[in-house]
């Protein structure tokens, strides 16, 4: 079983369009898929689940849709906070939180604090996140430490860079399996450094249609793959 | 009689073979003309996976699979050139591959030397098509003779401008980013030293904080120092042999590109896989252009 699964939850708006519904209905249906996935991950011993809820590029979507999504995040987290504690789910967020509404920032802080000791499943929500910006801020942070004399140039290595990435809050920062729904074959600026050796699985299902059967298919595919990390199997 | 018949058949098959090749070439050119009416990818990258499995499948020696892979690369390069792709990047050797058995690493390094020599000959594709060779990666990890050959190849082809072939050896994306950070930090340290020496010690404290702010490391400084700064944004990343993972290749550059992982082993990758990858890119391109116009 993979220790860390990452998901690009794509296709909610398309799902709604196909049914003649507004995009908001698609996103609400998407929340139900996420709840089911969180439950399955907890049950099957997956330790970390990272989900791409909102990318930095998504800020350029129509204002109404962005506002709806921010409101949806707040409602869902507020509602699920007690469930998280009961089910041992620890929640963390990664991304540029300064762009989020103040009320959502406050709620996310509260959620992170109140669930930090939960240990059954670590749910990492990427909001206003960009993989490139994540790498860039890690590099800048290291550069500042060199400039300020806190570390030497020779001390910089890949491990140090990884420790500066937003995912350093996780026990295993690098996903073993990345799932992207809706049939799109791209990473869309998600966890670029961290996906160096991840197995990629592309599901044709739109995110609100991604359920237990589709998740099992992704896990089966992962289990059949031979991971060599550049060397040869003996 | 049997010999005569065999010779006749060989002559006929080389004649018909020749006609078949010309006809296939004509069909291919027609297909590419149609494809180039849509958006043509500017930069395609390949993870050339499956050479050894190909050799095992056909009971060949270890090096023969890689040789077959090289032949496949020449075909693919030809298709890219004909379609109008300007940049091709290939994952020739990962830093992780040094973990393989020493004799396999040596076979690969020897093959690389052999192929660099071939590529620089008059009749090679590189000369015919005007391809510039660019070796990307931590070249200090190569043995002296390979590094010299690599540097010579880059020098000889520096003025070619029809297509740029970026050969990643030995390379990993995380090493590339690490190198870019180290170089950027070194640049800033060198600059700070120079400024302090020029300004003297009296205004040192005030000037240091102001200078530090103005010359703070920015993202563009780091991106400028990446090995892949020589190439534009990546449009398509193709990995052969059906494996769907990046294996530490072009992580920073693949944020928006189209991914494609055909099941064919690298020496088996052909025209139809190439055409499919471009069609898939064109379909996605229209979708994203439409989305962009809606915003």
Tab-separated table of N, CA and C in Angstrom, chain A residues 10 14 17 57 60-62 131-133 135-137 139-140 142-144 146-148 153-154 156-158 161 180 183-190 192-202 225-234, chain B residues 49 52-53 66 94 96-97 99-101 104 172-175 177-178 181-182 185-186 189 212-213 216-219 222-223 233 239 243-249 251-260 280-281 284-285 287-288 291 295:
chain	number	residue	atom	x	y	z
A	10	UNK	N	-9.632	16.838	-10.361
A	10	UNK	CA	-10.035	17.602	-11.548
A	10	UNK	C	-11.356	17.096	-12.113
A	14	UNK	N	-16.686	20.348	-15.057
A	14	UNK	CA	-17.127	19.628	-16.265
A	14	UNK	C	-18.300	18.694	-15.935
A	17	UNK	N	-21.349	20.797	-15.755
A	17	UNK	CA	-21.739	21.268	-17.097
A	17	UNK	C	-22.468	20.180	-17.854
A	57	UNK	N	-2.980	29.170	-10.074
A	57	UNK	CA	-3.573	29.570	-11.361
A	57	UNK	C	-5.084	29.734	-11.263
A	60	UNK	N	-7.390	33.046	-11.276
A	60	UNK	CA	-7.878	33.766	-12.455
A	60	UNK	C	-9.232	33.244	-12.941
A	61	UNK	N	-9.850	32.319	-12.184
A	61	UNK	CA	-11.205	31.873	-12.551
A	61	UNK	C	-12.190	33.002	-12.269
A	62	UNK	N	-13.443	32.907	-12.775
A	62	UNK	CA	-14.437	33.954	-12.493
A	62	UNK	C	-14.566	34.207	-10.992
A	131	UNK	N	3.584	24.389	-7.323
A	131	UNK	CA	4.781	23.581	-7.113
A	131	UNK	C	6.048	24.384	-7.384
A	132	UNK	N	5.992	25.206	-8.412
A	132	UNK	CA	7.162	26.030	-8.769
A	132	UNK	C	7.458	27.029	-7.660
A	133	UNK	N	6.404	27.668	-7.141
A	133	UNK	CA	6.598	28.652	-6.060
A	133	UNK	C	7.120	27.964	-4.804
A	135	UNK	N	9.127	25.349	-4.668
A	135	UNK	CA	10.571	25.156	-4.873
A	135	UNK	C	11.289	26.496	-4.750
A	136	UNK	N	10.719	27.529	-5.365
A	136	UNK	CA	11.361	28.848	-5.369
A	136	UNK	C	11.502	29.401	-3.958
A	137	UNK	N	10.443	29.261	-3.134
A	137	UNK	CA	10.525	29.820	-1.782
A	137	UNK	C	11.535	29.014	-0.943
A	139	UNK	N	14.263	27.604	-2.111
A	139	UNK	CA	15.583	28.030	-2.572
A	139	UNK	C	15.921	29.411	-2.018
A	140	UNK	N	14.941	30.313	-2.013
A	140	UNK	CA	15.157	31.668	-1.493
A	140	UNK	C	15.496	31.623	-0.011
A	142	UNK	N	16.868	29.226	1.658
A	142	UNK	CA	18.238	28.725	1.830
A	142	UNK	C	19.247	29.812	1.470
A	143	UNK	N	18.976	30.532	0.387
A	143	UNK	CA	19.875	31.602	-0.056
A	143	UNK	C	20.001	32.680	1.034
A	144	UNK	N	18.891	33.000	1.672
A	144	UNK	CA	18.933	33.998	2.754
A	144	UNK	C	19.780	33.508	3.915
A	146	UNK	N	22.281	31.491	3.759
A	146	UNK	CA	23.696	31.579	3.350
A	146	UNK	C	24.153	33.031	3.460
A	147	UNK	N	23.314	33.944	2.960
A	147	UNK	CA	23.639	35.374	3.002
A	147	UNK	C	23.852	35.833	4.439
A	148	UNK	N	23.020	35.334	5.353
A	148	UNK	CA	23.101	35.759	6.749
A	148	UNK	C	24.142	34.967	7.536
A	153	UNK	N	27.802	27.603	2.065
A	153	UNK	CA	27.398	27.148	0.720
A	153	UNK	C	27.496	25.622	0.606
A	154	UNK	N	28.566	25.062	1.215
A	154	UNK	CA	28.812	23.612	1.114
A	154	UNK	C	27.750	22.801	1.855
A	156	UNK	N	24.584	23.160	1.577
A	156	UNK	CA	23.344	23.015	0.793
A	156	UNK	C	23.362	21.673	0.080
A	157	UNK	N	22.338	20.877	0.321
A	157	UNK	CA	22.172	19.636	-0.438
A	157	UNK	C	20.674	19.409	-0.686
A	158	UNK	N	20.355	18.324	-1.374
A	158	UNK	CA	18.961	18.095	-1.759
A	158	UNK	C	18.067	17.911	-0.532
A	161	UNK	N	17.034	21.282	0.815
A	161	UNK	CA	15.994	21.903	-0.009
A	161	UNK	C	14.647	21.269	0.337
A	180	UNK	N	-4.615	11.623	-10.931
A	180	UNK	CA	-5.292	12.783	-11.498
A	180	UNK	C	-6.552	12.292	-12.184
A	183	UNK	N	-9.068	12.562	-16.854
A	183	UNK	CA	-8.403	12.201	-18.099
A	183	UNK	C	-7.328	13.155	-18.570
A	184	UNK	N	-7.148	14.305	-17.922
A	184	UNK	CA	-6.085	15.225	-18.317
A	184	UNK	C	-4.736	14.618	-17.939
A	185	UNK	N	-3.770	14.721	-18.879
A	185	UNK	CA	-2.452	14.111	-18.641
A	185	UNK	C	-1.431	15.196	-18.362
A	186	UNK	N	-1.519	15.854	-17.259
A	186	UNK	CA	-0.527	16.846	-16.874
A	186	UNK	C	-0.496	17.043	-15.370
A	187	UNK	N	0.594	17.657	-14.866
A	187	UNK	CA	0.758	17.842	-13.426
A	187	UNK	C	0.187	19.165	-12.941
A	188	UNK	N	0.024	20.110	-13.869
A	188	UNK	CA	-0.576	21.416	-13.537
A	188	UNK	C	0.058	22.074	-12.324
A	189	UNK	N	1.396	22.018	-12.259
A	189	UNK	CA	2.130	22.772	-11.241
A	189	UNK	C	1.861	22.281	-9.813
A	190	UNK	N	1.668	20.977	-9.652
A	190	UNK	CA	1.422	20.395	-8.331
A	190	UNK	C	2.616	19.583	-7.886
A	192	UNK	N	5.940	19.501	-7.689
A	192	UNK	CA	6.868	19.109	-8.742
A	192	UNK	C	8.091	18.388	-8.182
A	193	UNK	N	8.782	18.949	-7.220
A	193	UNK	CA	9.970	18.299	-6.627
A	193	UNK	C	9.573	16.959	-6.008
A	194	UNK	N	8.456	16.997	-5.268
A	194	UNK	CA	8.056	15.839	-4.475
A	194	UNK	C	7.617	14.652	-5.343
A	195	UNK	N	7.279	14.894	-6.601
A	195	UNK	CA	6.798	13.815	-7.469
A	195	UNK	C	7.912	13.140	-8.267
A	196	UNK	N	9.172	13.384	-7.877
A	196	UNK	CA	10.312	12.855	-8.641
A	196	UNK	C	10.179	11.366	-8.956
A	197	UNK	N	9.773	10.575	-7.985
A	197	UNK	CA	9.699	9.115	-8.188
A	197	UNK	C	8.302	8.557	-7.991
A	198	UNK	N	7.309	9.435	-7.947
A	198	UNK	CA	5.939	8.964	-7.721
A	198	UNK	C	5.423	8.227	-8.948
A	199	UNK	N	4.614	7.212	-8.712
A	199	UNK	CA	3.899	6.550	-9.809
A	199	UNK	C	2.699	7.436	-10.139
A	200	UNK	N	2.507	7.696	-11.419
A	200	UNK	CA	1.402	8.563	-11.845
A	200	UNK	C	0.268	7.701	-12.367
A	201	UNK	N	-0.944	7.998	-11.933
A	201	UNK	CA	-2.107	7.255	-12.417
A	201	UNK	C	-3.141	8.253	-12.904
A	202	UNK	N	-3.552	8.104	-14.164
A	202	UNK	CA	-4.519	9.036	-14.738
A	202	UNK	C	-5.851	8.322	-14.908
A	225	UNK	N	3.301	-2.140	-10.246
A	225	UNK	CA	4.462	-1.501	-10.855
A	225	UNK	C	5.737	-1.854	-10.117
A	226	UNK	N	6.831	-1.881	-10.919
A	226	UNK	CA	8.129	-2.212	-10.351
A	226	UNK	C	8.917	-0.920	-10.227
A	227	UNK	N	9.199	-0.482	-9.004
A	227	UNK	CA	9.871	0.792	-8.812
A	227	UNK	C	11.366	0.561	-8.668
A	228	UNK	N	12.152	1.112	-9.620
A	228	UNK	CA	13.591	0.807	-9.654
A	228	UNK	C	14.464	1.973	-9.176
A	229	UNK	N	13.942	3.207	-9.175
A	229	UNK	CA	14.697	4.396	-8.761
A	229	UNK	C	16.028	4.501	-9.503
A	230	UNK	N	16.012	4.160	-10.811
A	230	UNK	CA	17.200	4.384	-11.624
A	230	UNK	C	18.155	3.217	-11.701
A	231	UNK	N	18.046	2.291	-10.726
A	231	UNK	CA	18.958	1.134	-10.788
A	231	UNK	C	18.243	0.002	-11.509
A	232	UNK	N	18.778	-1.219	-11.416
A	232	UNK	CA	18.167	-2.368	-12.073
A	232	UNK	C	17.649	-3.308	-11.021
A	233	UNK	N	16.577	-4.042	-11.340
A	233	UNK	CA	16.152	-5.114	-10.428
A	233	UNK	C	17.174	-6.229	-10.560
A	234	UNK	N	17.480	-6.940	-9.473
A	234	UNK	CA	18.517	-8.001	-9.548
A	234	UNK	C	17.964	-9.264	-10.158
B	49	UNK	N	12.969	4.849	-22.283
B	49	UNK	CA	12.968	3.690	-21.394
B	49	UNK	C	12.643	2.403	-22.152
B	52	UNK	N	16.865	-2.146	-22.459
B	52	UNK	CA	17.349	-3.443	-21.971
B	52	UNK	C	16.271	-4.519	-22.073
B	53	UNK	N	15.012	-4.118	-21.815
B	53	UNK	CA	13.910	-5.085	-21.935
B	53	UNK	C	13.775	-5.522	-23.382
B	66	UNK	N	20.639	-0.904	-26.386
B	66	UNK	CA	20.923	0.538	-26.390
B	66	UNK	C	21.216	1.031	-27.801
B	94	UNK	N	20.649	9.078	-16.135
B	94	UNK	CA	20.320	9.729	-14.871
B	94	UNK	C	21.486	9.558	-13.887
B	96	UNK	N	21.076	8.747	-11.010
B	96	UNK	CA	20.683	7.508	-10.310
B	96	UNK	C	21.213	6.265	-11.023
B	97	UNK	N	21.437	6.367	-12.347
B	97	UNK	CA	21.898	5.205	-13.109
B	97	UNK	C	23.329	4.786	-12.737
B	99	UNK	N	24.083	3.898	-10.030
B	99	UNK	CA	23.885	2.801	-9.065
B	99	UNK	C	23.866	1.441	-9.773
B	100	UNK	N	23.785	1.433	-11.098
B	100	UNK	CA	23.742	0.144	-11.814
B	100	UNK	C	25.102	-0.547	-11.719
B	101	UNK	N	25.141	-1.772	-12.223
B	101	UNK	CA	26.412	-2.522	-12.186
B	101	UNK	C	27.468	-1.764	-12.991
B	104	UNK	N	27.701	-2.295	-16.770
B	104	UNK	CA	26.640	-1.703	-17.578
B	104	UNK	C	26.861	-0.204	-17.750
B	172	UNK	N	19.759	14.791	-12.933
B	172	UNK	CA	18.465	14.645	-12.283
B	172	UNK	C	17.953	16.063	-12.054
B	173	UNK	N	16.683	16.190	-11.974
B	173	UNK	CA	16.059	17.495	-11.784
B	173	UNK	C	16.430	18.078	-10.427
B	174	UNK	N	16.447	17.263	-9.404
B	174	UNK	CA	16.759	17.766	-8.064
B	174	UNK	C	18.219	18.241	-8.008
B	175	UNK	N	19.100	17.573	-8.747
B	175	UNK	CA	20.491	18.024	-8.820
B	175	UNK	C	20.578	19.356	-9.570
B	177	UNK	N	18.270	21.701	-9.708
B	177	UNK	CA	17.764	22.764	-8.829
B	177	UNK	C	18.812	23.087	-7.761
B	178	UNK	N	19.420	22.048	-7.200
B	178	UNK	CA	20.466	22.240	-6.190
B	178	UNK	C	21.611	23.068	-6.763
B	181	UNK	N	20.638	26.731	-7.139
B	181	UNK	CA	20.645	27.455	-5.858
B	181	UNK	C	22.081	27.776	-5.452
B	182	UNK	N	22.971	26.796	-5.566
B	182	UNK	CA	24.380	26.999	-5.186
B	182	UNK	C	24.997	28.119	-6.014
B	185	UNK	N	23.556	31.563	-5.061
B	185	UNK	CA	24.134	32.012	-3.783
B	185	UNK	C	25.562	32.480	-3.985
B	186	UNK	N	26.317	31.738	-4.766
B	186	UNK	CA	27.716	32.115	-5.026
B	186	UNK	C	27.775	33.473	-5.732
B	189	UNK	N	27.037	36.156	-3.219
B	189	UNK	CA	28.159	36.323	-2.290
B	189	UNK	C	29.283	37.091	-2.972
B	212	UNK	N	21.496	44.497	0.291
B	212	UNK	CA	20.939	43.157	0.442
B	212	UNK	C	19.511	43.110	-0.084
B	213	UNK	N	18.755	44.171	0.220
B	213	UNK	CA	17.359	44.186	-0.221
B	213	UNK	C	17.269	44.272	-1.735
B	216	UNK	N	18.537	40.944	-3.378
B	216	UNK	CA	17.983	39.724	-2.805
B	216	UNK	C	17.818	38.696	-3.910
B	217	UNK	N	18.001	37.419	-3.571
B	217	UNK	CA	17.852	36.384	-4.606
B	217	UNK	C	16.396	36.278	-5.025
B	218	UNK	N	16.176	36.359	-6.331
B	218	UNK	CA	14.814	36.230	-6.842
B	218	UNK	C	14.700	34.905	-7.593
B	219	UNK	N	13.458	34.561	-7.887
B	219	UNK	CA	13.216	33.314	-8.615
B	219	UNK	C	13.921	33.326	-9.971
B	222	UNK	N	17.466	32.134	-9.860
B	222	UNK	CA	17.617	30.683	-9.761
B	222	UNK	C	17.312	30.040	-11.109
B	223	UNK	N	16.228	30.505	-11.758
B	223	UNK	CA	15.843	29.900	-13.049
B	223	UNK	C	16.927	30.124	-14.111
B	233	UNK	N	9.876	26.630	-22.601
B	233	UNK	CA	8.938	25.768	-21.864
B	233	UNK	C	8.720	24.456	-22.585
B	239	UNK	N	7.298	9.294	-22.193
B	239	UNK	CA	8.080	8.215	-21.611
B	239	UNK	C	7.640	6.915	-22.252
B	243	UNK	N	5.830	2.853	-18.465
B	243	UNK	CA	5.989	3.302	-17.072
B	243	UNK	C	5.475	4.739	-16.991
B	244	UNK	N	4.678	5.022	-15.966
B	244	UNK	CA	4.191	6.404	-15.820
B	244	UNK	C	4.802	7.006	-14.560
B	245	UNK	N	5.978	7.498	-14.696
B	245	UNK	CA	6.627	8.275	-13.649
B	245	UNK	C	7.704	9.130	-14.313
B	246	UNK	N	8.119	10.189	-13.589
B	246	UNK	CA	9.071	11.126	-14.184
B	246	UNK	C	10.516	10.748	-13.908
B	247	UNK	N	10.744	9.921	-12.893
B	247	UNK	CA	12.108	9.491	-12.529
B	247	UNK	C	13.077	10.662	-12.433
B	248	UNK	N	12.619	11.724	-11.789
B	248	UNK	CA	13.488	12.869	-11.506
B	248	UNK	C	13.989	13.561	-12.777
B	249	UNK	N	13.096	13.652	-13.758
B	249	UNK	CA	13.437	14.303	-15.038
B	249	UNK	C	12.559	15.513	-15.259
B	251	UNK	N	11.435	18.024	-13.605
B	251	UNK	CA	10.307	18.229	-12.683
B	251	UNK	C	9.840	19.686	-12.731
B	252	UNK	N	10.814	20.619	-12.650
B	252	UNK	CA	10.479	22.048	-12.606
B	252	UNK	C	9.833	22.491	-13.913
B	253	UNK	N	10.278	21.890	-15.027
B	253	UNK	CA	9.843	22.322	-16.353
B	253	UNK	C	8.545	21.670	-16.803
B	254	UNK	N	8.113	20.606	-16.110
B	254	UNK	CA	6.960	19.843	-16.598
B	254	UNK	C	5.662	20.283	-15.939
B	255	UNK	N	5.654	21.499	-15.352
B	255	UNK	CA	4.465	21.925	-14.612
B	255	UNK	C	3.212	21.988	-15.482
B	256	UNK	N	3.373	22.373	-16.759
B	256	UNK	CA	2.176	22.527	-17.586
B	256	UNK	C	2.166	21.606	-18.808
B	257	UNK	N	3.187	20.788	-18.985
B	257	UNK	CA	3.282	20.079	-20.261
B	257	UNK	C	2.349	18.874	-20.314
B	258	UNK	N	2.104	18.411	-21.526
B	258	UNK	CA	1.297	17.226	-21.786
B	258	UNK	C	2.169	16.000	-21.523
B	259	UNK	N	1.627	14.998	-20.822
B	259	UNK	CA	2.379	13.774	-20.557
B	259	UNK	C	1.817	12.644	-21.419
B	260	UNK	N	2.702	11.763	-21.866
B	260	UNK	CA	2.246	10.659	-22.718
B	260	UNK	C	3.136	9.464	-22.425
B	280	UNK	N	-2.684	14.600	-29.422
B	280	UNK	CA	-3.132	14.744	-28.038
B	280	UNK	C	-2.782	16.145	-27.520
B	281	UNK	N	-1.591	16.608	-27.857
B	281	UNK	CA	-1.149	17.949	-27.461
B	281	UNK	C	-2.050	19.003	-28.099
B	284	UNK	N	-5.506	19.172	-26.448
B	284	UNK	CA	-5.394	19.831	-25.149
B	284	UNK	C	-5.159	21.320	-25.316
B	285	UNK	N	-4.363	21.688	-26.288
B	285	UNK	CA	-4.003	23.080	-26.551
B	285	UNK	C	-5.274	23.876	-26.848
B	287	UNK	N	-8.318	23.166	-25.979
B	287	UNK	CA	-9.140	23.230	-24.769
B	287	UNK	C	-8.636	24.345	-23.861
B	288	UNK	N	-7.288	24.411	-23.671
B	288	UNK	CA	-6.739	25.412	-22.759
B	288	UNK	C	-6.814	26.828	-23.341
B	291	UNK	N	-10.345	27.921	-22.707
B	291	UNK	CA	-10.513	28.265	-21.287
B	291	UNK	C	-9.900	29.633	-21.011
B	295	UNK	N	-11.701	33.404	-19.647
B	295	UNK	CA	-11.383	34.093	-18.379
B	295	UNK	C	-11.265	35.608	-18.532
